[in-house]
mmCIF file of N, CA and C in Angstrom:
data_model
loop_
_atom_site.group_PDB
_atom_site.id
_atom_site.type_symbol
_atom_site.label_atom_id
_atom_site.label_comp_id
_atom_site.label_asym_id
_atom_site.label_seq_id
_atom_site.Cartn_x
_atom_site.Cartn_y
_atom_site.Cartn_z
ATOM 1 N N MET A 27 60.114 -18.382 46.195
ATOM 2 C CA MET A 27 59.390 -17.557 45.271
ATOM 3 C C MET A 27 59.146 -18.394 44.014
ATOM 4 N N LEU A 28 57.886 -18.526 43.677
ATOM 5 C CA LEU A 28 57.497 -19.267 42.479
ATOM 6 C C LEU A 28 56.768 -18.319 41.541
ATOM 7 N N ALA A 29 57.334 -18.122 40.385
ATOM 8 C CA ALA A 29 56.665 -17.338 39.341
ATOM 9 C C ALA A 29 55.955 -18.318 38.418
ATOM 10 N N GLY A 30 54.714 -18.044 38.141
ATOM 11 C CA GLY A 30 53.961 -18.889 37.225
ATOM 12 C C GLY A 30 54.422 -18.674 35.796
ATOM 13 N N ILE A 31 53.640 -19.171 34.869
ATOM 14 C CA ILE A 31 54.064 -19.088 33.470
ATOM 15 C C ILE A 31 53.120 -18.237 32.626
ATOM 16 N N ASN A 32 52.520 -17.212 33.248
ATOM 17 C CA ASN A 32 51.642 -16.330 32.480
ATOM 18 C C ASN A 32 52.362 -15.674 31.307
ATOM 19 N N ASP A 33 53.655 -15.373 31.481
ATOM 20 C CA ASP A 33 54.399 -14.778 30.372
ATOM 21 C C ASP A 33 54.453 -15.718 29.170
ATOM 22 N N VAL A 34 54.476 -17.000 29.428
ATOM 23 C CA VAL A 34 54.436 -17.979 28.334
ATOM 24 C C VAL A 34 53.020 -18.054 27.766
ATOM 25 N N TRP A 35 52.046 -18.151 28.623
ATOM 26 C CA TRP A 35 50.657 -18.285 28.201
ATOM 27 C C TRP A 35 50.236 -17.107 27.313
ATOM 28 N N ARG A 36 50.634 -15.898 27.699
ATOM 29 C CA ARG A 36 50.252 -14.702 26.920
ATOM 30 C C ARG A 36 50.816 -14.747 25.494
ATOM 31 N N ARG A 37 51.912 -15.435 25.310
ATOM 32 C CA ARG A 37 52.471 -15.609 23.962
ATOM 33 C C ARG A 37 51.457 -16.302 23.061
ATOM 34 N N PHE A 38 50.736 -17.261 23.624
ATOM 35 C CA PHE A 38 49.820 -18.083 22.837
ATOM 36 C C PHE A 38 48.405 -17.530 22.762
ATOM 37 N N ASP A 39 47.952 -16.862 23.821
ATOM 38 C CA ASP A 39 46.568 -16.400 23.771
ATOM 39 C C ASP A 39 46.420 -14.924 23.411
ATOM 40 N N ALA A 40 47.503 -14.146 23.540
ATOM 41 C CA ALA A 40 47.389 -12.711 23.256
ATOM 42 C C ALA A 40 48.491 -12.186 22.347
ATOM 43 N N GLY A 41 49.431 -13.067 21.963
ATOM 44 C CA GLY A 41 50.519 -12.634 21.093
ATOM 45 C C GLY A 41 51.535 -11.736 21.776
ATOM 46 N N LEU A 42 51.536 -11.720 23.109
ATOM 47 C CA LEU A 42 52.494 -10.904 23.865
ATOM 48 C C LEU A 42 53.722 -11.752 24.163
ATOM 49 N N ILE A 43 54.851 -11.337 23.647
ATOM 50 C CA ILE A 43 56.067 -12.142 23.769
ATOM 51 C C ILE A 43 56.994 -11.548 24.826
ATOM 52 N N THR A 44 57.344 -12.381 25.786
ATOM 53 C CA THR A 44 58.345 -12.033 26.788
ATOM 54 C C THR A 44 59.561 -12.899 26.501
ATOM 55 N N THR A 45 60.684 -12.257 26.244
ATOM 56 C CA THR A 45 61.906 -13.012 25.967
ATOM 57 C C THR A 45 62.511 -13.518 27.272
ATOM 58 N N LYS A 46 63.415 -14.456 27.141
ATOM 59 C CA LYS A 46 64.125 -14.957 28.322
ATOM 60 C C LYS A 46 64.861 -13.808 29.007
ATOM 61 N N GLU A 47 65.413 -12.895 28.226
ATOM 62 C CA GLU A 47 66.146 -11.759 28.786
ATOM 63 C C GLU A 47 65.215 -10.845 29.596
ATOM 64 N N GLU A 48 64.028 -10.592 29.073
ATOM 65 C CA GLU A 48 63.066 -9.762 29.801
ATOM 66 C C GLU A 48 62.612 -10.454 31.083
ATOM 67 N N PHE A 49 62.302 -11.744 30.954
ATOM 68 C CA PHE A 49 61.900 -12.512 32.128
ATOM 69 C C PHE A 49 63.004 -12.461 33.178
ATOM 70 N N SER A 50 64.242 -12.707 32.761
ATOM 71 C CA SER A 50 65.384 -12.713 33.687
ATOM 72 C C SER A 50 65.540 -11.366 34.380
ATOM 73 N N ALA A 51 65.446 -10.289 33.618
ATOM 74 C CA ALA A 51 65.605 -8.949 34.201
ATOM 75 C C ALA A 51 64.507 -8.670 35.231
ATOM 76 N N ASN A 52 63.279 -9.013 34.902
ATOM 77 C CA ASN A 52 62.163 -8.797 35.828
ATOM 78 C C ASN A 52 62.306 -9.656 37.081
ATOM 79 N N TYR A 53 62.660 -10.909 36.888
ATOM 80 C CA TYR A 53 62.805 -11.838 38.006
ATOM 81 C C TYR A 53 63.965 -11.396 38.904
ATOM 82 N N ARG A 54 65.072 -11.030 38.270
ATOM 83 C CA ARG A 54 66.246 -10.582 39.037
ATOM 84 C C ARG A 54 65.901 -9.350 39.881
ATOM 85 N N LYS A 55 65.122 -8.436 39.301
ATOM 86 C CA LYS A 55 64.731 -7.230 40.037
ATOM 87 C C LYS A 55 63.878 -7.601 41.257
ATOM 88 N N LEU A 56 62.969 -8.548 41.091
ATOM 89 C CA LEU A 56 62.173 -9.017 42.229
ATOM 90 C C LEU A 56 63.068 -9.597 43.320
ATOM 91 N N VAL A 57 64.009 -10.446 42.912
ATOM 92 C CA VAL A 57 64.927 -11.065 43.875
ATOM 93 C C VAL A 57 65.718 -9.984 44.614
ATOM 94 N N GLU A 58 66.258 -9.034 43.884
ATOM 95 C CA GLU A 58 67.059 -7.973 44.505
ATOM 96 C C GLU A 58 66.221 -7.130 45.458
ATOM 97 N N THR A 59 64.996 -6.843 45.074
ATOM 98 C CA THR A 59 64.108 -6.043 45.932
ATOM 99 C C THR A 59 63.786 -6.793 47.219
ATOM 100 N N ILE A 60 63.462 -8.056 47.101
ATOM 101 C CA ILE A 60 63.118 -8.857 48.286
ATOM 102 C C ILE A 60 64.335 -9.026 49.185
ATOM 103 N N GLU A 61 65.471 -9.354 48.586
ATOM 104 C CA GLU A 61 66.688 -9.508 49.395
ATOM 105 C C GLU A 61 67.113 -8.177 50.009
ATOM 106 N N GLY A 62 66.872 -7.089 49.288
ATOM 107 C CA GLY A 62 67.212 -5.763 49.797
ATOM 108 C C GLY A 62 66.446 -5.408 51.057
ATOM 109 N N GLY A 63 65.300 -6.021 51.232
ATOM 110 C CA GLY A 63 64.510 -5.820 52.441
ATOM 111 C C GLY A 63 64.928 -6.740 53.576
ATOM 112 N N GLY A 64 65.933 -7.558 53.336
ATOM 113 C CA GLY A 64 66.460 -8.430 54.376
ATOM 114 C C GLY A 64 65.867 -9.828 54.404
ATOM 115 N N ALA A 65 64.966 -10.126 53.491
ATOM 116 C CA ALA A 65 64.346 -11.452 53.474
ATOM 117 C C ALA A 65 65.267 -12.479 52.815
ATOM 118 N N LYS A 66 65.131 -13.708 53.264
ATOM 119 C CA LYS A 66 65.818 -14.818 52.612
ATOM 120 C C LYS A 66 64.835 -15.457 51.648
ATOM 121 N N LEU A 67 65.349 -15.945 50.558
ATOM 122 C CA LEU A 67 64.510 -16.519 49.513
ATOM 123 C C LEU A 67 64.811 -17.985 49.280
ATOM 124 N N ILE A 68 63.799 -18.663 48.800
ATOM 125 C CA ILE A 68 63.933 -19.969 48.174
ATOM 126 C C ILE A 68 63.283 -19.796 46.805
ATOM 127 N N LEU A 69 64.026 -20.082 45.762
ATOM 128 C CA LEU A 69 63.473 -19.965 44.417
ATOM 129 C C LEU A 69 62.931 -21.316 43.962
ATOM 130 N N ILE A 70 61.831 -21.272 43.246
ATOM 131 C CA ILE A 70 61.221 -22.486 42.703
ATOM 132 C C ILE A 70 61.106 -22.310 41.194
ATOM 133 N N GLU A 71 61.658 -23.267 40.464
ATOM 134 C CA GLU A 71 61.542 -23.211 39.001
ATOM 135 C C GLU A 71 60.077 -23.160 38.577
ATOM 136 N N PRO A 72 59.767 -22.349 37.562
ATOM 137 C CA PRO A 72 58.444 -22.500 36.960
ATOM 138 C C PRO A 72 58.367 -23.891 36.341
ATOM 139 N N PHE A 73 57.166 -24.430 36.264
ATOM 140 C CA PHE A 73 57.050 -25.807 35.782
ATOM 141 C C PHE A 73 55.889 -25.947 34.808
ATOM 142 N N LEU A 74 55.966 -27.002 34.031
ATOM 143 C CA LEU A 74 54.909 -27.378 33.101
ATOM 144 C C LEU A 74 54.895 -28.892 33.040
ATOM 145 N N LEU A 75 53.752 -29.459 33.347
ATOM 146 C CA LEU A 75 53.628 -30.911 33.243
ATOM 147 C C LEU A 75 53.244 -31.287 31.824
ATOM 148 N N ASN A 76 53.573 -32.495 31.451
ATOM 149 C CA ASN A 76 53.390 -32.956 30.074
ATOM 150 C C ASN A 76 51.922 -33.313 29.796
ATOM 151 N N VAL A 77 51.132 -32.277 29.552
ATOM 152 C CA VAL A 77 49.732 -32.415 29.180
ATOM 153 C C VAL A 77 49.634 -31.927 27.740
ATOM 154 N N SER A 78 49.046 -32.721 26.874
ATOM 155 C CA SER A 78 49.126 -32.476 25.428
ATOM 156 C C SER A 78 48.753 -31.068 25.002
ATOM 157 N N ALA A 79 47.737 -30.474 25.592
ATOM 158 C CA ALA A 79 47.306 -29.138 25.162
ATOM 159 C C ALA A 79 48.363 -28.077 25.433
ATOM 160 N N ARG A 80 49.282 -28.358 26.312
ATOM 161 C CA ARG A 80 50.289 -27.355 26.696
ATOM 162 C C ARG A 80 51.686 -27.649 26.143
ATOM 163 N N ARG A 81 51.830 -28.682 25.353
ATOM 164 C CA ARG A 81 53.170 -29.024 24.842
ATOM 165 C C ARG A 81 53.856 -27.880 24.100
ATOM 166 N N PRO A 82 53.126 -27.055 23.348
ATOM 167 C CA PRO A 82 53.815 -25.932 22.684
ATOM 168 C C PRO A 82 54.471 -24.952 23.664
ATOM 169 N N PHE A 83 54.054 -24.965 24.923
ATOM 170 C CA PHE A 83 54.633 -24.067 25.926
ATOM 171 C C PHE A 83 56.031 -24.506 26.357
ATOM 172 N N ARG A 84 56.337 -25.804 26.190
ATOM 173 C CA ARG A 84 57.539 -26.399 26.779
ATOM 174 C C ARG A 84 58.827 -25.630 26.523
ATOM 175 N N PRO A 85 59.167 -25.267 25.268
ATOM 176 C CA PRO A 85 60.468 -24.605 25.077
ATOM 177 C C PRO A 85 60.603 -23.305 25.869
ATOM 178 N N TYR A 86 59.506 -22.592 26.019
ATOM 179 C CA TYR A 86 59.545 -21.306 26.712
ATOM 180 C C TYR A 86 59.621 -21.497 28.226
ATOM 181 N N VAL A 87 58.899 -22.462 28.730
ATOM 182 C CA VAL A 87 58.980 -22.757 30.160
ATOM 183 C C VAL A 87 60.400 -23.223 30.496
ATOM 184 N N SER A 88 60.978 -24.028 29.635
ATOM 185 C CA SER A 88 62.353 -24.494 29.865
ATOM 186 C C SER A 88 63.327 -23.320 29.908
ATOM 187 N N GLU A 89 63.145 -22.347 29.028
ATOM 188 C CA GLU A 89 64.006 -21.153 29.040
ATOM 189 C C GLU A 89 63.869 -20.383 30.347
ATOM 190 N N PHE A 90 62.630 -20.209 30.807
ATOM 191 C CA PHE A 90 62.397 -19.452 32.032
ATOM 192 C C PHE A 90 62.912 -20.219 33.251
ATOM 193 N N ALA A 91 62.770 -21.523 33.247
ATOM 194 C CA ALA A 91 63.313 -22.333 34.338
ATOM 195 C C ALA A 91 64.840 -22.199 34.378
ATOM 196 N N ALA A 92 65.464 -22.206 33.209
ATOM 197 C CA ALA A 92 66.918 -22.028 33.140
ATOM 198 C C ALA A 92 67.317 -20.656 33.677
ATOM 199 N N ALA A 93 66.517 -19.642 33.386
ATOM 200 C CA ALA A 93 66.801 -18.300 33.888
ATOM 201 C C ALA A 93 66.759 -18.271 35.413
ATOM 202 N N VAL A 94 65.787 -18.941 36.003
ATOM 203 C CA VAL A 94 65.678 -18.986 37.462
ATOM 204 C C VAL A 94 66.893 -19.712 38.046
ATOM 205 N N ARG A 95 67.305 -20.802 37.412
ATOM 206 C CA ARG A 95 68.501 -21.520 37.891
ATOM 207 C C ARG A 95 69.731 -20.619 37.822
ATOM 208 N N GLU A 96 69.850 -19.853 36.743
ATOM 209 C CA GLU A 96 70.990 -18.935 36.594
ATOM 210 C C GLU A 96 70.979 -17.875 37.698
ATOM 211 N N ILE A 97 69.809 -17.336 37.988
ATOM 212 C CA ILE A 97 69.705 -16.299 39.014
ATOM 213 C C ILE A 97 70.028 -16.876 40.387
ATOM 214 N N ALA A 98 69.569 -18.081 40.657
ATOM 215 C CA ALA A 98 69.888 -18.731 41.939
ATOM 216 C C ALA A 98 71.399 -18.917 42.052
ATOM 217 N N GLY A 99 72.011 -19.363 40.975
ATOM 218 C CA GLY A 99 73.458 -19.454 40.875
ATOM 219 C C GLY A 99 74.179 -20.140 42.018
ATOM 220 N N GLY A 100 73.529 -21.041 42.717
ATOM 221 C CA GLY A 100 74.181 -21.709 43.834
ATOM 222 C C GLY A 100 74.220 -20.860 45.093
ATOM 223 N N ARG A 101 73.779 -19.613 44.984
ATOM 224 C CA ARG A 101 73.776 -18.686 46.117
ATOM 225 C C ARG A 101 72.442 -18.699 46.851
ATOM 226 N N ILE A 102 71.375 -18.869 46.098
ATOM 227 C CA ILE A 102 70.021 -18.876 46.661
ATOM 228 C C ILE A 102 69.494 -20.306 46.548
ATOM 229 N N PRO A 103 68.904 -20.829 47.618
ATOM 230 C CA PRO A 103 68.331 -22.183 47.523
ATOM 231 C C PRO A 103 67.331 -22.268 46.361
ATOM 232 N N LEU A 104 67.369 -23.376 45.652
ATOM 233 C CA LEU A 104 66.537 -23.567 44.461
ATOM 234 C C LEU A 104 65.837 -24.916 44.538
ATOM 235 N N ILE A 105 64.551 -24.894 44.268
ATOM 236 C CA ILE A 105 63.790 -26.135 44.144
ATOM 237 C C ILE A 105 63.537 -26.342 42.656
ATOM 238 N N PRO A 106 64.132 -27.376 42.068
ATOM 239 C CA PRO A 106 63.985 -27.622 40.628
ATOM 240 C C PRO A 106 62.651 -28.302 40.310
ATOM 241 N N MET A 107 61.557 -27.584 40.540
ATOM 242 C CA MET A 107 60.224 -28.183 40.458
ATOM 243 C C MET A 107 59.916 -28.737 39.078
ATOM 244 N N ASP A 108 60.375 -28.079 38.027
ATOM 245 C CA ASP A 108 60.118 -28.590 36.679
ATOM 246 C C ASP A 108 60.756 -29.966 36.512
ATOM 247 N N GLU A 109 61.988 -30.086 36.962
ATOM 248 C CA GLU A 109 62.690 -31.368 36.874
ATOM 249 C C GLU A 109 62.056 -32.409 37.786
ATOM 250 N N ILE A 110 61.653 -31.990 38.969
ATOM 251 C CA ILE A 110 61.018 -32.927 39.905
ATOM 252 C C ILE A 110 59.728 -33.473 39.309
ATOM 253 N N PHE A 111 58.888 -32.586 38.764
ATOM 254 C CA PHE A 111 57.632 -33.055 38.176
ATOM 255 C C PHE A 111 57.875 -33.924 36.943
ATOM 256 N N LYS A 112 58.912 -33.622 36.171
ATOM 257 C CA LYS A 112 59.237 -34.486 35.024
ATOM 258 C C LYS A 112 59.542 -35.900 35.510
ATOM 259 N N GLY A 113 60.324 -35.996 36.559
ATOM 260 C CA GLY A 113 60.671 -37.305 37.100
ATOM 261 C C GLY A 113 59.462 -38.038 37.656
ATOM 262 N N LEU A 114 58.656 -37.348 38.441
ATOM 263 C CA LEU A 114 57.465 -37.968 39.016
ATOM 264 C C LEU A 114 56.499 -38.440 37.935
ATOM 265 N N SER A 115 56.443 -37.689 36.846
ATOM 266 C CA SER A 115 55.492 -38.000 35.771
ATOM 267 C C SER A 115 55.896 -39.213 34.945
ATOM 268 N N GLN A 116 57.057 -39.785 35.233
ATOM 269 C CA GLN A 116 57.453 -41.013 34.555
ATOM 270 C C GLN A 116 56.597 -42.185 35.044
ATOM 271 N N ASP A 117 56.182 -42.100 36.314
ATOM 272 C CA ASP A 117 55.430 -43.207 36.925
ATOM 273 C C ASP A 117 53.996 -42.847 37.293
ATOM 274 N N ILE A 118 53.712 -41.559 37.346
ATOM 275 C CA ILE A 118 52.381 -41.092 37.755
ATOM 276 C C ILE A 118 51.872 -40.147 36.664
ATOM 277 N N ALA A 119 50.611 -40.280 36.300
ATOM 278 C CA ALA A 119 50.032 -39.418 35.259
ATOM 279 C C ALA A 119 50.213 -37.947 35.623
ATOM 280 N N PRO A 120 50.738 -37.138 34.693
ATOM 281 C CA PRO A 120 50.969 -35.715 34.970
ATOM 282 C C PRO A 120 49.727 -34.987 35.478
ATOM 283 N N ALA A 121 48.555 -35.382 34.990
ATOM 284 C CA ALA A 121 47.315 -34.719 35.409
ATOM 285 C C ALA A 121 47.038 -34.894 36.895
ATOM 286 N N GLN A 122 47.689 -35.857 37.530
ATOM 287 C CA GLN A 122 47.536 -36.020 38.979
ATOM 288 C C GLN A 122 48.119 -34.818 39.727
ATOM 289 N N PHE A 123 49.094 -34.167 39.115
ATOM 290 C CA PHE A 123 49.767 -33.026 39.738
ATOM 291 C C PHE A 123 49.247 -31.688 39.225
ATOM 292 N N ALA A 124 48.804 -31.637 37.979
ATOM 293 C CA ALA A 124 48.238 -30.418 37.385
ATOM 294 C C ALA A 124 47.396 -30.857 36.193
ATOM 295 N N ALA A 125 46.096 -30.825 36.348
ATOM 296 C CA ALA A 125 45.203 -31.343 35.302
ATOM 297 C C ALA A 125 45.410 -30.644 33.970
ATOM 298 N N ASP A 126 45.683 -29.343 34.008
ATOM 299 C CA ASP A 126 45.911 -28.597 32.772
ATOM 300 C C ASP A 126 47.397 -28.434 32.467
ATOM 301 N N GLY A 127 48.248 -29.059 33.277
ATOM 302 C CA GLY A 127 49.691 -28.976 33.083
ATOM 303 C C GLY A 127 50.325 -27.778 33.762
ATOM 304 N N ILE A 128 49.503 -26.859 34.249
ATOM 305 C CA ILE A 128 50.010 -25.595 34.793
ATOM 306 C C ILE A 128 49.613 -25.381 36.248
ATOM 307 N N HIS A 129 48.319 -25.434 36.511
ATOM 308 C CA HIS A 129 47.806 -25.122 37.840
ATOM 309 C C HIS A 129 47.764 -26.387 38.689
ATOM 310 N N PRO A 130 48.523 -26.406 39.779
ATOM 311 C CA PRO A 130 48.616 -27.637 40.556
ATOM 312 C C PRO A 130 47.289 -28.048 41.197
ATOM 313 N N THR A 131 47.062 -29.337 41.170
ATOM 314 C CA THR A 131 45.949 -29.931 41.892
ATOM 315 C C THR A 131 46.309 -29.930 43.382
ATOM 316 N N HIS A 132 45.412 -30.444 44.194
ATOM 317 C CA HIS A 132 45.731 -30.574 45.619
ATOM 318 C C HIS A 132 47.008 -31.413 45.789
ATOM 319 N N ARG A 133 47.090 -32.508 45.055
ATOM 320 C CA ARG A 133 48.264 -33.385 45.154
ATOM 321 C C ARG A 133 49.533 -32.641 44.706
ATOM 322 N N GLY A 134 49.438 -31.896 43.614
ATOM 323 C CA GLY A 134 50.583 -31.133 43.132
ATOM 324 C C GLY A 134 50.994 -30.051 44.118
ATOM 325 N N SER A 135 50.005 -29.359 44.685
ATOM 326 C CA SER A 135 50.287 -28.311 45.672
ATOM 327 C C SER A 135 50.948 -28.898 46.907
ATOM 328 N N ARG A 136 50.471 -30.056 47.306
ATOM 329 C CA ARG A 136 51.052 -30.712 48.474
ATOM 330 C C ARG A 136 52.505 -31.096 48.208
ATOM 331 N N TYR A 137 52.781 -31.564 47.009
ATOM 332 C CA TYR A 137 54.148 -31.948 46.670
ATOM 333 C C TYR A 137 55.072 -30.730 46.672
ATOM 334 N N ILE A 138 54.588 -29.630 46.109
ATOM 335 C CA ILE A 138 55.378 -28.388 46.129
ATOM 336 C C ILE A 138 55.635 -27.970 47.571
ATOM 337 N N ALA A 139 54.594 -27.986 48.402
ATOM 338 C CA ALA A 139 54.735 -27.595 49.803
ATOM 339 C C ALA A 139 55.763 -28.480 50.516
ATOM 340 N N ASP A 140 55.745 -29.770 50.248
ATOM 341 C CA ASP A 140 56.713 -30.678 50.867
ATOM 342 C C ASP A 140 58.146 -30.296 50.486
ATOM 343 N N GLN A 141 58.338 -29.908 49.235
ATOM 344 C CA GLN A 141 59.672 -29.496 48.786
ATOM 345 C C GLN A 141 60.111 -28.211 49.479
ATOM 346 N N VAL A 142 59.176 -27.285 49.654
ATOM 347 C CA VAL A 142 59.481 -26.029 50.343
ATOM 348 C C VAL A 142 59.856 -26.306 51.798
ATOM 349 N N VAL A 143 59.112 -27.175 52.454
ATOM 350 C CA VAL A 143 59.413 -27.506 53.845
ATOM 351 C C VAL A 143 60.816 -28.098 53.960
ATOM 352 N N LYS A 144 61.201 -28.966 53.035
ATOM 353 C CA LYS A 144 62.557 -29.537 53.055
ATOM 354 C C LYS A 144 63.614 -28.437 53.006
ATOM 355 N N GLU A 145 63.403 -27.455 52.129
ATOM 356 C CA GLU A 145 64.370 -26.355 52.006
ATOM 357 C C GLU A 145 64.351 -25.461 53.240
ATOM 358 N N LEU A 146 63.167 -25.192 53.775
ATOM 359 C CA LEU A 146 63.080 -24.359 54.981
ATOM 360 C C LEU A 146 63.825 -24.999 56.140
ATOM 361 N N LYS A 147 63.727 -26.299 56.270
ATOM 362 C CA LYS A 147 64.426 -26.999 57.342
ATOM 363 C C LYS A 147 65.937 -26.794 57.242
ATOM 364 N N LYS A 148 66.446 -26.740 56.024
ATOM 365 C CA LYS A 148 67.882 -26.505 55.826
ATOM 366 C C LYS A 148 68.274 -25.090 56.269
ATOM 367 N N ILE A 149 67.387 -24.149 56.038
ATOM 368 C CA ILE A 149 67.673 -22.737 56.343
ATOM 369 C C ILE A 149 67.586 -22.452 57.833
ATOM 370 N N ILE A 150 66.613 -23.037 58.509
ATOM 371 C CA ILE A 150 66.377 -22.663 59.904
ATOM 372 C C ILE A 150 67.179 -23.477 60.908
ATOM 373 N N ARG A 151 68.008 -24.351 60.447
ATOM 374 C CA ARG A 151 68.843 -25.126 61.378
ATOM 375 C C ARG A 151 69.954 -24.283 61.925
#
C-alpha cells in the first residue's frame, strides 16, 4: 500500500494542514480495515525526490514516512522507498525517477514495481 503525498501538497496549495497524528490515524485505519478483510499488506513509504520546487515538502514527507514505518513496526513488510530513492539519487538525477519529485516516471514506476516484486517473493514462498 502506497499513500501519495497529497496531504502534504494541500498544505502548500490550499492551506489544508494534516498533522502527522492525523495522517497516522487515517493510515492505521486503512491498514486495520484491509487486514480485517484477511488481506496481507506490504507498506511502501511515501517518497519525495530532491527536486528544487518541492524541497519545502521534505519535512512533512519525512514525518509521514516515519509514521508508515511506525505502523509497519516490523510486523508488516515495509519498502523504504523514500530512503531507496534518496540513495539512488546520489548517482542518478532525481528527475529520472520523478520529474516533479512526486509522480514517478516510467523508470521510477519500474523501480517501485521491482521492489514490490522482491517483497512479494518473500511472502509467497
